[in-house]
């Protein structure tokens, strides 16, 4: 746990370096303007140095700082790779190499949460974790009835550290405003704080997982482990074996990668209508390809509750975009809060930015690739104030949907999947395939 900076004073001090650094750069900028440099050049320099520090600090911290960094991932495309490269590397290291709790601490947590007789629940319990993440770790065990189970244990103090981060980050609105003037960062932080508070409650995670398990029970394509027992900090579920999606990415055949990518998309798009929920942490570690070909899905701590299914406006605006009516798209994005009232945006610049991401919905079959993703990022690595990415806002209600879309595209590009993605959008995203009574007002007013 030495790498998990739980000490509130130390974490606050690290986060506090952000506004101090920005103030220094802003003062330096005034001096350069007096010295003859143009305001645009100076602003660009301040933005670049500020972004370097923002991403460096966010990448060094787990918890709330890392969550807000992940939520802002779409805006990384507006920053040069030499700035965000170290940030991404830090996030990868934190996600993939979280230090495990020693066995003595694990036993102490189990005694505290389940009682001194906690071993009576298990026929066997492996002290070494099979996985470790930002707020907890998973152990393999055998339940008292003989079933193999996964036991998820929350790190002591993780909740306090996470929520402390958000309290600190809420003070940095002006700093993010320099980088992303179209973004209402404080509203976004408030929404993410509420979602993270839910993520810390394993009882809520158990409820979400149960909802998914019921919706996909006996499904030919998917397997969601059943919940066996839970309290706020311990979660016991069925154990499932299978090939990690990361291994399919690394060494799977083209056929395996195509099939895995298609099922991955089908699960993400279908779950709002089937379960009223969206899995909001779709990284490869949370998916397994089972021996029978089904896609096993794990970790339901981060979910978006969507009892009404996928927002219809999402499908409607995508279809209108494909039809070429950018004025209607801009109006619709304003109505949904993606473009704030004081922000003016160039419709053609917006079209150029959105086209690559909408492309998979315009063709019968599409291939995702790292090269494709790199081209999209390269097309908008521009710190000038006119960069359309910097003019956009991320409405709080879309924070987790955005996280899923960006992370999902990343996984598909890693897989290099070729599939009929448009068919999945037609099937599962309302508003995309057919006109609806509410649409003409959106398209013509």
Coordinates of C-alpha atoms in Angstrom, one line a residue:
X1 CA 0.0 0.0 0.0
X2 CA 3.0 2.3 0.1
X3 CA 2.2 3.5 -3.5
X4 CA -1.4 4.4 -2.6
X5 CA -1.1 8.0 -1.3
X6 CA -3.9 7.9 1.3
X7 CA -2.5 10.7 3.5
X8 CA -4.9 13.6 3.1
X9 CA -2.3 16.2 3.8
X10 CA 0.2 14.8 1.3
X11 CA -2.5 14.4 -1.4
X12 CA -3.8 17.9 -0.8
X13 CA -0.3 19.4 -1.0
X14 CA 0.3 17.6 -4.4
X15 CA -3.0 18.9 -5.8
X16 CA -2.4 22.4 -4.4
X17 CA 0.7 22.7 -6.7
X18 CA -1.7 23.1 -9.6
X19 CA -3.1 26.5 -9.0
X20 CA 0.2 27.8 -7.6
X21 CA 2.0 26.7 -10.8
X22 CA -0.7 28.3 -13.0
X23 CA -0.5 31.6 -11.1
X24 CA 3.3 31.7 -11.7
X25 CA 2.9 30.9 -15.4
X26 CA 0.2 33.6 -15.8
X27 CA 2.4 36.2 -14.2
X28 CA 5.3 35.1 -16.5
X29 CA 2.9 35.5 -19.5
X30 CA 2.1 39.1 -18.6
X31 CA 5.8 39.8 -18.6
X32 CA 6.2 38.3 -22.0
X33 CA 3.3 40.3 -23.4
X34 CA 5.0 43.4 -22.2
X35 CA 8.1 42.2 -23.9
X36 CA 6.3 42.1 -27.3
X37 CA 5.0 38.5 -27.7
X38 CA 1.4 38.3 -29.0
X39 CA -1.4 37.5 -26.7
X40 CA -2.2 34.3 -28.6
X41 CA 1.3 33.0 -28.4
X42 CA 1.6 33.7 -24.7
X43 CA -1.8 32.1 -24.1
X44 CA -0.8 29.1 -26.0
X45 CA 2.4 28.8 -23.9
X46 CA 0.5 29.1 -20.7
X47 CA -2.0 26.5 -21.8
X48 CA 0.7 24.1 -22.8
X49 CA 2.6 24.4 -19.5
X50 CA -0.6 24.3 -17.5
X51 CA -1.7 21.1 -19.2
X52 CA 1.6 19.5 -18.7
X53 CA 1.3 20.1 -14.9
X54 CA -2.4 19.1 -14.8
X55 CA -1.8 15.7 -16.5
X56 CA 1.4 15.1 -14.5
X57 CA -0.3 15.5 -11.1
X58 CA -3.5 13.7 -12.1
X59 CA -1.4 10.8 -13.4
X60 CA 0.6 10.5 -10.1
X61 CA -2.5 10.1 -7.9
X62 CA -5.0 7.3 -7.7
X63 CA -8.6 7.9 -6.6
X64 CA -10.6 10.9 -7.5
X65 CA -7.7 12.6 -9.4
X66 CA -7.4 9.6 -11.6
X67 CA -11.1 9.3 -12.1
X68 CA -11.4 13.0 -13.3
X69 CA -8.4 12.4 -15.6
X70 CA -10.2 9.4 -17.1
X71 CA -13.4 11.4 -17.6
X72 CA -11.4 14.1 -19.5
X73 CA -9.8 11.5 -21.8
X74 CA -11.7 12.8 -24.8
X75 CA -10.0 16.2 -24.4
X76 CA -6.6 14.6 -24.5
X77 CA -7.0 14.7 -28.3
X78 CA -6.7 18.5 -28.1
X79 CA -3.2 18.2 -26.5
X80 CA 0.1 17.2 -28.0
X81 CA 1.3 13.6 -27.4
X82 CA 4.4 14.8 -25.6
X83 CA 2.1 16.2 -22.9
X84 CA -0.4 13.4 -22.5
X85 CA 2.0 10.6 -23.2
X86 CA 3.5 10.6 -19.7
X87 CA 0.0 11.0 -18.2
X88 CA -1.3 7.9 -20.0
X89 CA 1.8 6.0 -19.0
X90 CA 1.2 6.9 -15.4
X91 CA -2.5 5.9 -15.5
X92 CA -1.5 2.6 -17.1
X93 CA 1.0 1.9 -14.4
X94 CA -1.5 2.7 -11.7
X95 CA -4.2 0.6 -13.2
X96 CA -2.1 -2.4 -14.0
X97 CA 0.3 -2.5 -11.1
X98 CA -1.6 -1.6 -8.0
X99 CA 0.3 -2.9 -4.9
X100 CA -1.5 -5.7 -3.2
X101 CA -2.4 -5.8 0.5
X102 CA -0.3 -8.1 2.5
X103 CA -2.1 -11.3 3.8
X104 CA -2.2 -10.1 7.4
X105 CA -4.1 -6.9 6.4
X106 CA -6.5 -9.0 4.2
X107 CA -7.2 -11.2 7.2
X108 CA -7.8 -8.2 9.4
X109 CA -10.2 -6.7 7.0
X110 CA -12.1 -10.0 6.7
X111 CA -12.3 -10.3 10.5
X112 CA -13.5 -6.7 10.8
X113 CA -16.2 -7.1 8.1
X114 CA -17.2 -10.8 8.5
X115 CA -16.3 -11.6 12.1
X116 CA -13.4 -13.6 13.7
X117 CA -15.0 -16.8 12.3
X118 CA -14.8 -15.5 8.7
X119 CA -13.0 -18.7 7.6
X120 CA -16.1 -20.7 8.3
X121 CA -17.6 -19.1 5.1
X122 CA -14.9 -20.8 3.0
X123 CA -13.6 -24.2 2.4
X124 CA -10.4 -22.6 1.0
X125 CA -9.1 -19.0 0.6
X126 CA -6.1 -17.9 -1.4
X127 CA -4.1 -15.2 0.4
X128 CA -2.4 -14.0 -2.8
X129 CA -4.8 -11.7 -4.9
X130 CA -5.6 -12.6 -8.4
X131 CA -6.2 -8.9 -9.3
X132 CA -5.5 -5.5 -7.7
X133 CA -7.1 -2.2 -8.8
X134 CA -7.4 1.3 -7.6
X135 CA -9.8 0.7 -4.6
X136 CA -9.7 -3.0 -3.9
X137 CA -8.4 -6.4 -4.8
X138 CA -9.8 -9.9 -5.7
X139 CA -9.0 -13.3 -4.1
X140 CA -10.0 -16.7 -5.3
X141 CA -11.7 -18.9 -2.8
X142 CA -14.1 -21.9 -2.4
X143 CA -17.4 -21.0 -0.7
X144 CA -18.7 -23.3 2.0
X145 CA -21.1 -25.0 -0.4
X146 CA -18.2 -26.0 -2.7
X147 CA -18.6 -23.2 -5.4
X148 CA -15.5 -21.4 -6.6
X149 CA -15.9 -17.7 -5.8
X150 CA -14.2 -14.4 -6.3
X151 CA -13.9 -12.3 -3.1
X152 CA -13.4 -8.6 -3.6
X153 CA -12.0 -6.7 -0.7
X154 CA -11.8 -2.9 -0.4
X155 CA -8.6 -1.3 0.6
X156 CA -8.8 0.3 4.1
X157 CA -9.0 4.1 3.8
X158 CA -9.6 4.0 0.0
X159 CA -13.0 5.8 0.3
X160 CA -11.7 8.7 2.4
X161 CA -8.8 9.2 0.0
X162 CA -11.1 9.2 -3.1
X163 CA -13.6 11.7 -1.7
X164 CA -10.8 13.9 -0.4
X165 CA -9.4 14.2 -3.9
X166 CA -12.8 15.4 -5.2
X167 CA -13.0 18.1 -2.5
X168 CA -9.6 19.3 -3.7
X169 CA -10.3 19.1 -7.4
X170 CA -13.5 21.1 -7.0
X171 CA -11.3 24.1 -6.2
X172 CA -9.5 24.0 -9.5
X173 CA -12.3 25.1 -11.8
X174 CA -10.5 28.2 -13.1
X175 CA -7.4 26.1 -13.9
X176 CA -9.4 23.7 -16.1
X177 CA -11.1 26.7 -17.6
X178 CA -7.8 27.9 -19.0
X179 CA -7.3 24.5 -20.8
X180 CA -11.0 23.9 -21.8
X181 CA -13.0 27.1 -21.8
X182 CA -16.2 25.3 -22.9
X183 CA -16.2 22.8 -20.0
X184 CA -18.2 23.2 -16.8
X185 CA -15.7 21.3 -14.7
X186 CA -17.3 21.8 -11.3
X187 CA -20.6 20.2 -12.4
X188 CA -18.6 17.3 -13.9
X189 CA -16.6 16.8 -10.7
X190 CA -19.8 16.8 -8.7
X191 CA -21.4 14.1 -10.9
X192 CA -18.2 12.0 -10.8
X193 CA -18.0 12.4 -7.0
X194 CA -21.5 10.9 -6.6
X195 CA -20.7 8.0 -9.0
X196 CA -17.4 7.3 -7.1
X197 CA -19.3 7.3 -3.8
X198 CA -21.5 4.6 -5.2
X199 CA -18.4 2.7 -6.5
X200 CA -17.2 2.5 -2.9
X201 CA -20.3 0.8 -1.7
X202 CA -20.0 -2.9 -2.6
X203 CA -23.7 -3.4 -1.6
X204 CA -24.7 -1.1 -4.5
X205 CA -22.2 -2.9 -6.7
X206 CA -23.8 -6.2 -5.8
X207 CA -27.3 -4.8 -6.7
X208 CA -26.0 -3.7 -10.0
X209 CA -24.3 -7.0 -10.8
X210 CA -27.4 -8.8 -9.8
X211 CA -29.4 -6.7 -12.2
X212 CA -27.0 -7.5 -15.1
X213 CA -26.9 -11.2 -14.1
X214 CA -30.7 -11.5 -14.2
X215 CA -30.9 -9.6 -17.6
X216 CA -28.3 -11.8 -19.2
X217 CA -29.0 -15.1 -17.5
X218 CA -28.8 -18.1 -20.0
X219 CA -27.8 -15.6 -22.7
X220 CA -26.0 -17.3 -25.7
X221 CA -23.5 -14.4 -25.9
X222 CA -22.7 -13.3 -22.4
X223 CA -22.0 -14.5 -18.9
X224 CA -22.4 -12.3 -15.8
X225 CA -21.3 -14.0 -12.5
X226 CA -24.1 -14.3 -9.9
X227 CA -23.7 -12.5 -6.6
X228 CA -23.4 -14.8 -3.6
X229 CA -22.9 -12.5 -0.6
X230 CA -22.0 -8.8 0.0
X231 CA -21.7 -6.0 2.5
X232 CA -20.4 -2.5 2.0
X233 CA -16.7 -3.5 1.7
X234 CA -16.8 -7.2 0.8
X235 CA -18.3 -8.7 -2.3
X236 CA -18.5 -12.5 -3.1
X237 CA -19.5 -13.6 -6.5
X238 CA -19.2 -16.7 -8.8
X239 CA -15.8 -17.3 -10.2
X240 CA -15.5 -17.5 -14.0
X241 CA -12.6 -18.9 -15.9
X242 CA -11.7 -17.7 -19.4
X243 CA -9.2 -16.0 -21.6
X244 CA -8.6 -12.4 -20.6
X245 CA -9.5 -9.9 -23.3
X246 CA -5.9 -8.5 -23.0
X247 CA -4.6 -11.9 -24.1
X248 CA -7.0 -11.9 -27.1
X249 CA -5.6 -8.4 -27.9
X250 CA -2.0 -9.6 -27.7
X251 CA -2.2 -13.0 -29.4
X252 CA -5.7 -13.8 -30.6
X253 CA -6.5 -14.7 -34.2
X254 CA -8.2 -12.2 -36.4
X255 CA -11.4 -14.3 -36.1
X256 CA -11.2 -14.2 -32.3
X257 CA -10.5 -10.5 -32.2
X258 CA -13.4 -9.7 -34.5
X259 CA -15.8 -11.9 -32.5
X260 CA -14.6 -10.5 -29.1
X261 CA -15.0 -6.9 -30.4
X262 CA -18.5 -7.4 -31.7
X263 CA -19.6 -9.0 -28.5
X264 CA -18.0 -6.2 -26.5
X265 CA -19.9 -3.6 -28.5
X266 CA -23.2 -5.6 -28.3
X267 CA -22.9 -5.8 -24.5
X268 CA -22.3 -2.1 -24.0
X269 CA -25.1 -1.0 -26.4
X270 CA -27.7 -3.6 -25.3
X271 CA -27.4 -3.3 -21.5
X272 CA -29.3 0.0 -21.1
X273 CA -32.4 -1.5 -22.7
X274 CA -32.0 -5.0 -21.3
X275 CA -30.8 -4.2 -17.7
X276 CA -31.4 -0.4 -17.4
X277 CA -27.7 -0.2 -16.7
X278 CA -24.5 0.7 -18.5
X279 CA -21.2 -0.9 -17.5
X280 CA -19.0 2.1 -17.1
X281 CA -15.5 0.6 -16.7
X282 CA -15.0 -1.3 -20.0
X283 CA -11.2 -2.0 -19.9
X284 CA -9.8 -5.3 -21.1
X285 CA -9.2 -6.6 -17.5
X286 CA -13.0 -6.7 -16.9
X287 CA -13.7 -9.2 -19.8
X288 CA -13.0 -12.8 -20.4
X289 CA -13.7 -15.0 -23.4
X290 CA -15.2 -18.2 -22.0
X291 CA -14.4 -21.7 -23.4
X292 CA -17.9 -21.9 -24.9
X293 CA -17.3 -18.6 -26.8
X294 CA -19.4 -16.3 -24.6
X295 CA -18.0 -13.0 -23.3
X296 CA -17.7 -13.0 -19.5
X297 CA -18.1 -9.6 -17.8
X298 CA -16.7 -8.6 -14.4
X299 CA -16.6 -5.6 -12.1
X300 CA -19.8 -3.6 -11.8
X301 CA -18.6 -1.0 -9.4
X302 CA -18.9 1.8 -12.0
X303 CA -22.3 1.7 -13.6
X304 CA -24.6 4.3 -15.2
X305 CA -28.2 3.7 -14.1
X306 CA -30.3 4.2 -17.2
X307 CA -33.9 3.0 -16.4
X308 CA -35.1 4.7 -19.6
X309 CA -32.4 3.0 -21.8
X310 CA -30.0 4.8 -24.1
X311 CA -30.8 8.5 -24.5
X312 CA -32.9 8.7 -27.7
X313 CA -31.3 12.1 -28.6
X314 CA -27.9 10.3 -28.9
X315 CA -29.2 8.1 -31.8
X316 CA -31.3 10.9 -33.3
X317 CA -28.3 13.4 -33.5
X318 CA -26.0 10.7 -34.9
X319 CA -28.5 10.0 -37.7
X320 CA -29.0 13.7 -38.4
X321 CA -25.3 14.2 -38.5
X322 CA -25.0 11.4 -41.1
X323 CA -27.7 13.2 -43.1
X324 CA -25.6 16.3 -43.1
X325 CA -27.7 18.9 -41.2
X326 CA -25.0 20.5 -39.0
X327 CA -27.2 23.4 -37.9
X328 CA -29.7 20.9 -36.4
X329 CA -26.8 19.0 -34.8
X330 CA -25.4 22.2 -33.2
X331 CA -28.8 23.1 -31.9
X332 CA -29.3 19.6 -30.5
X333 CA -25.9 19.7 -28.8
X334 CA -26.7 23.1 -27.3
X335 CA -30.0 21.7 -26.0
X336 CA -28.2 18.8 -24.4
X337 CA -25.5 21.0 -22.8
X338 CA -22.5 19.9 -25.0
X339 CA -22.2 23.5 -26.2
X340 CA -22.6 26.1 -23.5
X341 CA -24.7 29.3 -24.2
X342 CA -21.7 31.6 -24.3
X343 CA -19.6 29.5 -26.6
X344 CA -19.6 30.1 -30.4
X345 CA -18.6 27.1 -32.5
X346 CA -17.7 26.6 -36.1
X347 CA -20.1 23.9 -37.5
X348 CA -17.6 22.8 -40.1
X349 CA -14.9 22.4 -37.6
X350 CA -17.3 20.4 -35.4
X351 CA -18.2 18.2 -38.4
X352 CA -14.5 17.5 -39.1
X353 CA -13.9 16.5 -35.5
X354 CA -17.0 14.3 -35.2
X355 CA -16.9 12.6 -38.6
X356 CA -14.3 9.9 -37.8
X357 CA -16.1 8.9 -34.6
X358 CA -19.4 8.6 -36.3
X359 CA -18.0 6.8 -39.3
X360 CA -18.6 3.3 -37.9
X361 CA -22.3 4.1 -38.0
X362 CA -22.3 5.1 -41.7
X363 CA -20.8 2.0 -43.3
X364 CA -22.0 -1.7 -43.3
X365 CA -18.6 -2.9 -41.9
X366 CA -15.8 -1.0 -40.2
X367 CA -12.3 -1.8 -39.0
X368 CA -11.0 -0.2 -35.8
X369 CA -7.2 0.1 -35.6
X370 CA -4.5 1.9 -33.7
X371 CA -3.5 3.8 -36.8
X372 CA -7.1 5.0 -37.3
X373 CA -7.1 6.3 -33.7
X374 CA -3.8 7.9 -34.1
X375 CA -5.0 9.8 -37.2
X376 CA -8.0 11.1 -35.3
X377 CA -5.8 12.3 -32.4
X378 CA -3.3 13.9 -34.8
X379 CA -6.1 15.8 -36.6
X380 CA -6.9 17.9 -33.5
X381 CA -3.6 18.3 -31.6
X382 CA -3.9 22.0 -31.6
X383 CA -3.8 24.3 -28.5
X384 CA -5.2 27.4 -30.3
X385 CA -8.3 28.8 -28.7
X386 CA -10.3 28.0 -31.9
X387 CA -9.7 24.2 -31.5
X388 CA -13.3 22.8 -31.5
X389 CA -12.5 20.2 -28.8
X390 CA -11.7 22.9 -26.3
X391 CA -15.1 24.6 -27.0
X392 CA -17.1 21.5 -26.0
X393 CA -18.6 20.8 -22.7
X394 CA -19.2 17.4 -21.1
X395 CA -22.7 17.5 -19.4
X396 CA -22.6 15.6 -16.1
X397 CA -25.4 13.3 -17.2
X398 CA -23.2 12.1 -20.0
X399 CA -20.0 11.8 -18.0
X400 CA -20.1 8.0 -17.8
X401 CA -21.5 7.5 -21.3
X402 CA -18.5 9.5 -22.6
X403 CA -16.1 7.4 -20.5
X404 CA -17.6 4.2 -22.0
X405 CA -17.4 5.5 -25.6
X406 CA -13.8 6.6 -25.3
X407 CA -12.6 3.6 -23.5
X408 CA -14.6 1.3 -25.7
X409 CA -13.1 2.8 -28.9
X410 CA -9.6 2.3 -27.3
X411 CA -10.3 -1.4 -26.7
X412 CA -11.7 -1.9 -30.2
X413 CA -8.6 -0.3 -31.7
X414 CA -6.4 -2.5 -29.6
X415 CA -8.3 -5.5 -30.9
X416 CA -8.3 -4.3 -34.5
X417 CA -11.9 -5.6 -34.8
X418 CA -13.7 -5.7 -38.1
X419 CA -17.4 -6.1 -37.7
X420 CA -20.9 -4.8 -38.6
X421 CA -21.1 -2.2 -35.8
X422 CA -23.8 -0.2 -37.6
X423 CA -26.2 -3.2 -37.1
X424 CA -25.7 -3.0 -33.4
X425 CA -26.4 0.7 -33.3
X426 CA -29.6 0.2 -35.4
X427 CA -30.7 -2.6 -33.0
X428 CA -30.0 -1.1 -29.7
X429 CA -29.7 2.7 -29.9
X430 CA -33.2 4.4 -30.1
X431 CA -33.6 7.2 -32.5
X432 CA -30.9 6.1 -34.9
X433 CA -32.9 4.0 -37.4
X434 CA -36.3 5.7 -37.7
X435 CA -37.8 9.1 -37.6
X436 CA -39.8 9.9 -34.5
X437 CA -42.5 12.4 -33.7
X438 CA -40.2 14.7 -31.7
X439 CA -37.5 14.9 -34.3
X440 CA -38.8 17.5 -36.9
X441 CA -38.6 20.3 -34.3
X442 CA -35.0 19.4 -33.6
X443 CA -34.1 19.3 -37.3
X444 CA -35.9 22.4 -38.6
X445 CA -36.1 25.0 -35.8

